Amino acid sequence: MTLRPLILALTLALPAPVLAQNLAFGGMRADLSAPVEVSADNLTVDQSDGSALFTGNVVIGQGEMRLSAEEVTVDYATGGQDRISRMTATGDVTLVSGPDAAEAQQAVYDVEAGTVLLTGDVLLTQGRNVLAGDRVTVDLATGSARVEGRVRSVLQPGTP
């Protein structure tokens, strides 16, 4: 995204040395009962370990949530490839749900737990508010998020 350098510069300008912060990330929810759809340029399946590697323009959707990345490894639950247990996305990861968005270098989506762990230069936006941190865990059932590491934020005041 072209705004990322500007947003990062703004977040680094604010002194906010917080080790961890909880926040409501309301739009970042997913219908955990909805099917998970994956599209990509290429697919490699490894029958020996029960995984699949999607590469090139990978987009994963579940309900209104969309995750895109350069590549995504899908691990299936023990006992067959009928249920996904975890997806690991790497390279320019973007997670969007409603008005909320997140960018990171890696995201691990634990489908069974309904959580997404974002790591590597994480940048969250919610409307005009921006939050950056080292590690963010999003609970997709509740929409809550926990930001850890060097947390930086730009919070826009509400209009009177």
JSON list of C-alpha atoms in Angstrom, two decimals:
[
{"chain": "A", "resi": 1, "resn": "MET", "atom": "CA", "xyz": [0.00, 0.00, 0.00]},
{"chain": "A", "resi": 2, "resn": "THR", "atom": "CA", "xyz": [1.34, 3.42, -0.87]},
{"chain": "A", "resi": 3, "resn": "LEU", "atom": "CA", "xyz": [0.19, 5.06, 2.39]},
{"chain": "A", "resi": 4, "resn": "ARG", "atom": "CA", "xyz": [2.19, 2.63, 4.53]},
{"chain": "A", "resi": 5, "resn": "PRO", "atom": "CA", "xyz": [5.44, 4.74, 4.70]},
{"chain": "A", "resi": 6, "resn": "LEU", "atom": "CA", "xyz": [3.46, 7.86, 5.68]},
{"chain": "A", "resi": 7, "resn": "ILE", "atom": "CA", "xyz": [1.41, 6.02, 8.28]},
{"chain": "A", "resi": 8, "resn": "LEU", "atom": "CA", "xyz": [4.51, 4.36, 9.74]},
{"chain": "A", "resi": 9, "resn": "ALA", "atom": "CA", "xyz": [6.26, 7.75, 9.94]},
{"chain": "A", "resi": 10, "resn": "LEU", "atom": "CA", "xyz": [3.28, 9.17, 11.80]},
{"chain": "A", "resi": 11, "resn": "THR", "atom": "CA", "xyz": [3.13, 6.27, 14.22]},
{"chain": "A", "resi": 12, "resn": "LEU", "atom": "CA", "xyz": [6.86, 6.45, 14.95]},
{"chain": "A", "resi": 13, "resn": "ALA", "atom": "CA", "xyz": [6.54, 10.14, 15.80]},
{"chain": "A", "resi": 14, "resn": "LEU", "atom": "CA", "xyz": [4.36, 9.41, 18.83]},
{"chain": "A", "resi": 15, "resn": "PRO", "atom": "CA", "xyz": [5.97, 8.39, 22.13]},
{"chain": "A", "resi": 16, "resn": "ALA", "atom": "CA", "xyz": [3.93, 5.38, 23.26]},
{"chain": "A", "resi": 17, "resn": "PRO", "atom": "CA", "xyz": [6.23, 2.79, 24.88]},
{"chain": "A", "resi": 18, "resn": "VAL", "atom": "CA", "xyz": [3.61, 0.22, 25.76]},
{"chain": "A", "resi": 19, "resn": "LEU", "atom": "CA", "xyz": [4.43, -3.45, 26.12]},
{"chain": "A", "resi": 20, "resn": "ALA", "atom": "CA", "xyz": [0.93, -4.70, 25.38]},
{"chain": "A", "resi": 21, "resn": "GLN", "atom": "CA", "xyz": [-2.44, -3.18, 24.62]},
{"chain": "A", "resi": 22, "resn": "ASN", "atom": "CA", "xyz": [-5.91, -4.66, 24.25]},
{"chain": "A", "resi": 23, "resn": "LEU", "atom": "CA", "xyz": [-8.34, -3.05, 21.85]},
{"chain": "A", "resi": 24, "resn": "ALA", "atom": "CA", "xyz": [-11.67, -3.60, 20.25]},
{"chain": "A", "resi": 25, "resn": "PHE", "atom": "CA", "xyz": [-11.19, -4.36, 16.61]},
{"chain": "A", "resi": 26, "resn": "GLY", "atom": "CA", "xyz": [-14.90, -4.65, 15.90]},
{"chain": "A", "resi": 27, "resn": "GLY", "atom": "CA", "xyz": [-14.91, -5.02, 12.15]},
{"chain": "A", "resi": 28, "resn": "MET", "atom": "CA", "xyz": [-12.22, -7.71, 12.24]},
{"chain": "A", "resi": 29, "resn": "ARG", "atom": "CA", "xyz": [-14.68, -10.51, 12.81]},
{"chain": "A", "resi": 30, "resn": "ALA", "atom": "CA", "xyz": [-15.34, -13.56, 10.75]},
{"chain": "A", "resi": 31, "resn": "ASP", "atom": "CA", "xyz": [-18.19, -15.98, 10.38]},
{"chain": "A", "resi": 32, "resn": "LEU", "atom": "CA", "xyz": [-16.26, -18.99, 11.67]},
{"chain": "A", "resi": 33, "resn": "SER", "atom": "CA", "xyz": [-18.93, -21.34, 10.34]},
{"chain": "A", "resi": 34, "resn": "ALA", "atom": "CA", "xyz": [-18.57, -20.01, 6.78]},
{"chain": "A", "resi": 35, "resn": "PRO", "atom": "CA", "xyz": [-16.48, -22.00, 4.31]},
{"chain": "A", "resi": 36, "resn": "VAL", "atom": "CA", "xyz": [-12.87, -20.95, 3.73]},
{"chain": "A", "resi": 37, "resn": "GLU", "atom": "CA", "xyz": [-12.22, -20.13, 0.06]},
{"chain": "A", "resi": 38, "resn": "VAL", "atom": "CA", "xyz": [-8.69, -19.94, -1.36]},
{"chain": "A", "resi": 39, "resn": "SER", "atom": "CA", "xyz": [-7.58, -18.70, -4.78]},
{"chain": "A", "resi": 40, "resn": "ALA", "atom": "CA", "xyz": [-4.00, -18.50, -6.07]},
{"chain": "A", "resi": 41, "resn": "ASP", "atom": "CA", "xyz": [-1.88, -18.73, -9.20]},
{"chain": "A", "resi": 42, "resn": "ASN", "atom": "CA", "xyz": [-0.31, -22.06, -8.14]},
{"chain": "A", "resi": 43, "resn": "LEU", "atom": "CA", "xyz": [-0.97, -24.97, -5.79]},
{"chain": "A", "resi": 44, "resn": "THR", "atom": "CA", "xyz": [1.41, -27.68, -4.59]},
{"chain": "A", "resi": 45, "resn": "VAL", "atom": "CA", "xyz": [0.00, -30.51, -2.45]},
{"chain": "A", "resi": 46, "resn": "ASP", "atom": "CA", "xyz": [2.20, -32.66, -0.20]},
{"chain": "A", "resi": 47, "resn": "GLN", "atom": "CA", "xyz": [0.35, -35.89, 0.59]},
{"chain": "A", "resi": 48, "resn": "SER", "atom": "CA", "xyz": [3.09, -37.06, 2.98]},
{"chain": "A", "resi": 49, "resn": "ASP", "atom": "CA", "xyz": [2.52, -34.29, 5.54]},
{"chain": "A", "resi": 50, "resn": "GLY", "atom": "CA", "xyz": [-1.03, -33.28, 4.64]},
{"chain": "A", "resi": 51, "resn": "SER", "atom": "CA", "xyz": [-0.24, -29.73, 3.59]},
{"chain": "A", "resi": 52, "resn": "ALA", "atom": "CA", "xyz": [-0.88, -27.51, 0.60]},
{"chain": "A", "resi": 53, "resn": "LEU", "atom": "CA", "xyz": [1.18, -24.54, -0.59]},
{"chain": "A", "resi": 54, "resn": "PHE", "atom": "CA", "xyz": [-0.61, -21.76, -2.48]},
{"chain": "A", "resi": 55, "resn": "THR", "atom": "CA", "xyz": [1.65, -19.23, -4.23]},
{"chain": "A", "resi": 56, "resn": "GLY", "atom": "CA", "xyz": [1.13, -16.11, -6.32]},
{"chain": "A", "resi": 57, "resn": "ASN", "atom": "CA", "xyz": [-1.70, -13.65, -5.66]},
{"chain": "A", "resi": 58, "resn": "VAL", "atom": "CA", "xyz": [-3.15, -15.73, -2.84]},
{"chain": "A", "resi": 59, "resn": "VAL", "atom": "CA", "xyz": [-6.53, -14.56, -1.54]},
{"chain": "A", "resi": 60, "resn": "ILE", "atom": "CA", "xyz": [-8.34, -16.34, 1.27]},
{"chain": "A", "resi": 61, "resn": "GLY", "atom": "CA", "xyz": [-11.93, -15.49, 2.12]},
{"chain": "A", "resi": 62, "resn": "GLN", "atom": "CA", "xyz": [-14.23, -16.50, 4.94]},
{"chain": "A", "resi": 63, "resn": "GLY", "atom": "CA", "xyz": [-17.49, -14.60, 5.09]},
{"chain": "A", "resi": 64, "resn": "GLU", "atom": "CA", "xyz": [-16.58, -10.90, 4.78]},
{"chain": "A", "resi": 65, "resn": "MET", "atom": "CA", "xyz": [-12.95, -11.40, 5.87]},
{"chain": "A", "resi": 66, "resn": "ARG", "atom": "CA", "xyz": [-10.22, -11.41, 3.21]},
{"chain": "A", "resi": 67, "resn": "LEU", "atom": "CA", "xyz": [-6.55, -12.30, 3.65]},
{"chain": "A", "resi": 68, "resn": "SER", "atom": "CA", "xyz": [-4.04, -11.84, 0.85]},
{"chain": "A", "resi": 69, "resn": "ALA", "atom": "CA", "xyz": [-0.35, -12.76, 0.70]},
{"chain": "A", "resi": 70, "resn": "GLU", "atom": "CA", "xyz": [2.45, -13.89, -1.59]},
{"chain": "A", "resi": 71, "resn": "GLU", "atom": "CA", "xyz": [2.15, -17.47, -0.33]},
{"chain": "A", "resi": 72, "resn": "VAL", "atom": "CA", "xyz": [0.03, -19.47, 2.08]},
{"chain": "A", "resi": 73, "resn": "THR", "atom": "CA", "xyz": [0.69, -22.90, 3.57]},
{"chain": "A", "resi": 74, "resn": "VAL", "atom": "CA", "xyz": [-2.45, -24.79, 4.57]},
{"chain": "A", "resi": 75, "resn": "ASP", "atom": "CA", "xyz": [-2.19, -27.49, 7.24]},
{"chain": "A", "resi": 76, "resn": "TYR", "atom": "CA", "xyz": [-5.07, -29.92, 7.46]},
{"chain": "A", "resi": 77, "resn": "ALA", "atom": "CA", "xyz": [-6.42, -31.49, 10.63]},
{"chain": "A", "resi": 78, "resn": "THR", "atom": "CA", "xyz": [-5.16, -34.95, 11.48]},
{"chain": "A", "resi": 79, "resn": "GLY", "atom": "CA", "xyz": [-7.01, -37.64, 9.64]},
{"chain": "A", "resi": 80, "resn": "GLY", "atom": "CA", "xyz": [-7.50, -36.13, 6.19]},
{"chain": "A", "resi": 81, "resn": "GLN", "atom": "CA", "xyz": [-7.83, -33.07, 4.03]},
{"chain": "A", "resi": 82, "resn": "ASP", "atom": "CA", "xyz": [-11.47, -32.36, 4.75]},
{"chain": "A", "resi": 83, "resn": "ARG", "atom": "CA", "xyz": [-10.82, -29.83, 7.56]},
{"chain": "A", "resi": 84, "resn": "ILE", "atom": "CA", "xyz": [-8.26, -27.02, 7.65]},
{"chain": "A", "resi": 85, "resn": "SER", "atom": "CA", "xyz": [-6.56, -26.55, 11.01]},
{"chain": "A", "resi": 86, "resn": "ARG", "atom": "CA", "xyz": [-4.12, -23.70, 10.24]},
{"chain": "A", "resi": 87, "resn": "MET", "atom": "CA", "xyz": [-3.01, -21.39, 7.45]},
{"chain": "A", "resi": 88, "resn": "THR", "atom": "CA", "xyz": [0.32, -19.56, 7.47]},
{"chain": "A", "resi": 89, "resn": "ALA", "atom": "CA", "xyz": [0.56, -16.56, 5.14]},
{"chain": "A", "resi": 90, "resn": "THR", "atom": "CA", "xyz": [3.89, -14.91, 4.35]},
{"chain": "A", "resi": 91, "resn": "GLY", "atom": "CA", "xyz": [4.99, -11.92, 2.32]},
{"chain": "A", "resi": 92, "resn": "ASP", "atom": "CA", "xyz": [3.02, -8.66, 2.18]},
{"chain": "A", "resi": 93, "resn": "VAL", "atom": "CA", "xyz": [0.11, -10.01, 4.20]},
{"chain": "A", "resi": 94, "resn": "THR", "atom": "CA", "xyz": [-3.08, -7.95, 4.26]},
{"chain": "A", "resi": 95, "resn": "LEU", "atom": "CA", "xyz": [-6.13, -8.84, 6.35]},
{"chain": "A", "resi": 96, "resn": "VAL", "atom": "CA", "xyz": [-9.36, -6.89, 5.74]},
{"chain": "A", "resi": 97, "resn": "SER", "atom": "CA", "xyz": [-12.75, -7.17, 7.38]},
{"chain": "A", "resi": 98, "resn": "GLY", "atom": "CA", "xyz": [-15.30, -4.38, 7.13]},
{"chain": "A", "resi": 99, "resn": "PRO", "atom": "CA", "xyz": [-13.65, -1.00, 7.80]},
{"chain": "A", "resi": 100, "resn": "ASP", "atom": "CA", "xyz": [-10.69, -2.61, 9.62]},
{"chain": "A", "resi": 101, "resn": "ALA", "atom": "CA", "xyz": [-7.44, -3.65, 7.96]},
{"chain": "A", "resi": 102, "resn": "ALA", "atom": "CA", "xyz": [-4.10, -5.07, 9.04]},
{"chain": "A", "resi": 103, "resn": "GLU", "atom": "CA", "xyz": [-0.76, -5.46, 7.30]},
{"chain": "A", "resi": 104, "resn": "ALA", "atom": "CA", "xyz": [2.14, -7.69, 8.37]},
{"chain": "A", "resi": 105, "resn": "GLN", "atom": "CA", "xyz": [4.93, -9.86, 7.04]},
{"chain": "A", "resi": 106, "resn": "GLN", "atom": "CA", "xyz": [3.35, -13.05, 8.40]},
{"chain": "A", "resi": 107, "resn": "ALA", "atom": "CA", "xyz": [-0.06, -14.19, 9.60]},
{"chain": "A", "resi": 108, "resn": "VAL", "atom": "CA", "xyz": [-0.99, -17.50, 11.17]},
{"chain": "A", "resi": 109, "resn": "TYR", "atom": "CA", "xyz": [-4.72, -18.19, 11.02]},
{"chain": "A", "resi": 110, "resn": "ASP", "atom": "CA", "xyz": [-5.67, -20.91, 13.50]},
{"chain": "A", "resi": 111, "resn": "VAL", "atom": "CA", "xyz": [-9.01, -21.90, 11.98]},
{"chain": "A", "resi": 112, "resn": "GLU", "atom": "CA", "xyz": [-10.02, -24.16, 14.86]},
{"chain": "A", "resi": 113, "resn": "ALA", "atom": "CA", "xyz": [-9.27, -21.51, 17.54]},
{"chain": "A", "resi": 114, "resn": "GLY", "atom": "CA", "xyz": [-10.63, -18.64, 15.42]},
{"chain": "A", "resi": 115, "resn": "THR", "atom": "CA", "xyz": [-7.54, -16.46, 15.89]},
{"chain": "A", "resi": 116, "resn": "VAL", "atom": "CA", "xyz": [-5.09, -14.70, 13.62]},
{"chain": "A", "resi": 117, "resn": "LEU", "atom": "CA", "xyz": [-1.54, -13.97, 14.82]},
{"chain": "A", "resi": 118, "resn": "LEU", "atom": "CA", "xyz": [0.14, -11.19, 12.83]},
{"chain": "A", "resi": 119, "resn": "THR", "atom": "CA", "xyz": [3.91, -10.61, 13.11]},
{"chain": "A", "resi": 120, "resn": "GLY", "atom": "CA", "xyz": [6.53, -8.45, 11.43]},
{"chain": "A", "resi": 121, "resn": "ASP", "atom": "CA", "xyz": [5.91, -4.69, 11.09]},
{"chain": "A", "resi": 122, "resn": "VAL", "atom": "CA", "xyz": [2.22, -5.01, 11.95]},
{"chain": "A", "resi": 123, "resn": "LEU", "atom": "CA", "xyz": [0.07, -2.04, 11.01]},
{"chain": "A", "resi": 124, "resn": "LEU", "atom": "CA", "xyz": [-3.62, -1.88, 11.94]},
{"chain": "A", "resi": 125, "resn": "THR", "atom": "CA", "xyz": [-6.10, 0.70, 10.68]},
{"chain": "A", "resi": 126, "resn": "GLN", "atom": "CA", "xyz": [-9.60, 1.25, 11.94]},
{"chain": "A", "resi": 127, "resn": "GLY", "atom": "CA", "xyz": [-11.21, 4.18, 10.19]},
{"chain": "A", "resi": 128, "resn": "ARG", "atom": "CA", "xyz": [-8.75, 7.05, 10.65]},
{"chain": "A", "resi": 129, "resn": "ASN", "atom": "CA", "xyz": [-7.07, 5.43, 13.67]},
{"chain": "A", "resi": 130, "resn": "VAL", "atom": "CA", "xyz": [-3.74, 3.68, 13.18]},
{"chain": "A", "resi": 131, "resn": "LEU", "atom": "CA", "xyz": [-1.90, 1.25, 15.44]},
{"chain": "A", "resi": 132, "resn": "ALA", "atom": "CA", "xyz": [1.48, -0.41, 14.91]},
{"chain": "A", "resi": 133, "resn": "GLY", "atom": "CA", "xyz": [3.15, -3.14, 16.93]},
{"chain": "A", "resi": 134, "resn": "ASP", "atom": "CA", "xyz": [5.46, -6.14, 16.80]},
{"chain": "A", "resi": 135, "resn": "ARG", "atom": "CA", "xyz": [2.80, -8.80, 17.31]},
{"chain": "A", "resi": 136, "resn": "VAL", "atom": "CA", "xyz": [-0.99, -8.69, 17.12]},
{"chain": "A", "resi": 137, "resn": "THR", "atom": "CA", "xyz": [-3.43, -11.46, 18.01]},
{"chain": "A", "resi": 138, "resn": "VAL", "atom": "CA", "xyz": [-7.00, -11.03, 16.73]},
{"chain": "A", "resi": 139, "resn": "ASP", "atom": "CA", "xyz": [-9.89, -13.12, 18.09]},
{"chain": "A", "resi": 140, "resn": "LEU", "atom": "CA", "xyz": [-12.21, -13.37, 15.11]},
{"chain": "A", "resi": 141, "resn": "ALA", "atom": "CA", "xyz": [-15.21, -14.47, 17.18]},
{"chain": "A", "resi": 142, "resn": "THR", "atom": "CA", "xyz": [-15.17, -11.39, 19.43]},
{"chain": "A", "resi": 143, "resn": "GLY", "atom": "CA", "xyz": [-13.33, -8.88, 17.26]},
{"chain": "A", "resi": 144, "resn": "SER", "atom": "CA", "xyz": [-10.87, -8.12, 20.06]},
{"chain": "A", "resi": 145, "resn": "ALA", "atom": "CA", "xyz": [-7.15, -7.75, 19.46]},
{"chain": "A", "resi": 146, "resn": "ARG", "atom": "CA", "xyz": [-4.04, -7.75, 21.62]},
{"chain": "A", "resi": 147, "resn": "VAL", "atom": "CA", "xyz": [-1.03, -5.76, 20.47]},
{"chain": "A", "resi": 148, "resn": "GLU", "atom": "CA", "xyz": [2.39, -6.58, 21.91]},
{"chain": "A", "resi": 149, "resn": "GLY", "atom": "CA", "xyz": [5.86, -5.15, 21.53]},
{"chain": "A", "resi": 150, "resn": "ARG", "atom": "CA", "xyz": [6.66, -1.54, 20.82]},
{"chain": "A", "resi": 151, "resn": "VAL", "atom": "CA", "xyz": [3.12, -0.20, 20.35]},
{"chain": "A", "resi": 152, "resn": "ARG", "atom": "CA", "xyz": [2.59, 3.05, 18.45]},
{"chain": "A", "resi": 153, "resn": "SER", "atom": "CA", "xyz": [-0.77, 4.65, 17.76]},
{"chain": "A", "resi": 154, "resn": "VAL", "atom": "CA", "xyz": [-2.40, 7.58, 16.06]},
{"chain": "A", "resi": 155, "resn": "LEU", "atom": "CA", "xyz": [-5.89, 8.08, 17.45]},
{"chain": "A", "resi": 156, "resn": "GLN", "atom": "CA", "xyz": [-8.10, 10.68, 15.81]},
{"chain": "A", "resi": 157, "resn": "PRO", "atom": "CA", "xyz": [-10.30, 12.68, 18.16]},
{"chain": "A", "resi": 158, "resn": "GLY", "atom": "CA", "xyz": [-14.04, 12.38, 17.64]},
{"chain": "A", "resi": 159, "resn": "THR", "atom": "CA", "xyz": [-16.02, 15.32, 16.39]},
{"chain": "A", "resi": 160, "resn": "PRO", "atom": "CA", "xyz": [-17.99, 17.20, 19.07]}
]
